[in-house]
XYZ file of C-alpha atoms in Angstrom:
85
model
C 3.957 -7.463 -29.984
C 6.981 -5.274 -28.137
C 4.591 -2.138 -27.162
C 3.181 -5.340 -25.249
C 6.476 -6.120 -23.273
C 7.724 -2.739 -22.852
C 3.963 -1.928 -21.436
C 3.744 -4.895 -19.493
C 7.262 -4.287 -18.025
C 6.697 -0.665 -17.575
C 3.698 -1.362 -15.043
C 5.411 -4.147 -13.172
C 8.669 -1.151 -12.193
C 5.734 0.899 -11.016
C 4.043 -1.589 -8.713
C 7.610 -2.624 -7.840
C 7.992 0.864 -7.273
C 4.797 1.316 -4.946
C 5.402 -1.678 -3.153
C 8.903 -0.842 -2.206
C 7.817 2.982 -1.638
C 4.457 1.756 0.669
C 6.971 -0.851 2.558
C 10.237 1.621 2.834
C 7.688 4.374 4.601
C 6.045 1.656 6.820
C 9.892 0.245 7.725
C 11.328 3.984 7.903
C 7.456 5.491 10.506
C 8.559 2.359 13.098
C 12.287 2.815 13.146
C 11.513 6.822 14.237
C 8.725 6.346 16.194
C 9.519 7.136 20.356
C 6.442 6.254 22.560
C 4.827 8.607 24.842
C 3.500 6.535 27.440
C 3.492 9.287 30.177
C 1.411 11.712 27.359
C -0.881 8.775 26.806
C -3.185 8.445 30.167
C -4.318 12.352 29.141
C -5.595 10.726 25.553
C -7.614 7.934 26.373
C -9.769 6.352 23.282
C -11.862 3.638 22.917
C -10.305 0.441 21.391
C -11.761 -1.893 18.839
C -12.021 -4.940 19.743
C -10.788 -6.171 15.924
C -7.898 -5.072 14.726
C -6.281 -5.694 10.446
C -3.240 -6.765 9.830
C -2.681 -5.836 6.278
C -4.931 -5.439 3.575
C -8.807 -5.640 4.013
C -9.618 -4.936 0.864
C -9.924 -7.364 -2.663
C -6.240 -7.730 -3.867
C -7.973 -7.743 -7.271
C -7.765 -4.615 -7.171
C -3.984 -4.554 -7.640
C -4.571 -6.954 -10.846
C -7.046 -4.303 -12.356
C -4.215 -1.411 -11.967
C -1.393 -3.944 -13.270
C -3.795 -3.784 -16.200
C -4.524 -0.358 -16.233
C -1.013 0.778 -16.119
C -0.097 -1.542 -18.451
C -2.400 0.048 -20.990
C -1.519 3.756 -20.528
C 1.956 3.304 -20.483
C 1.095 1.334 -24.408
C -0.731 3.856 -24.990
C 1.995 6.140 -24.072
C 4.820 4.391 -25.984
C 2.923 3.852 -29.461
C 1.937 7.830 -29.697
C 5.753 8.198 -28.798
C 6.807 5.593 -31.824
C 3.639 7.294 -33.815
C 5.133 10.387 -33.464
C 9.063 9.653 -34.373
C 8.348 8.372 -37.524
């Protein structure tokens, strides 16, 4: 049971680091963005009618990734503990 809890905690930490890095990179790119209005008139593209803010996919993917990372880390922990014996 201890290995399962450790695997879940490792998976939680991996997902927290992933989301924090994604948000941090987005924030950093937003802070460093300098619009070039004069050059923008030379490269006119067609605009979309609809814009998606946030995530357009299913959030079930994160559940599967959480369980998958927990299973992989649990397997690694189990193999490590067996190798130490």
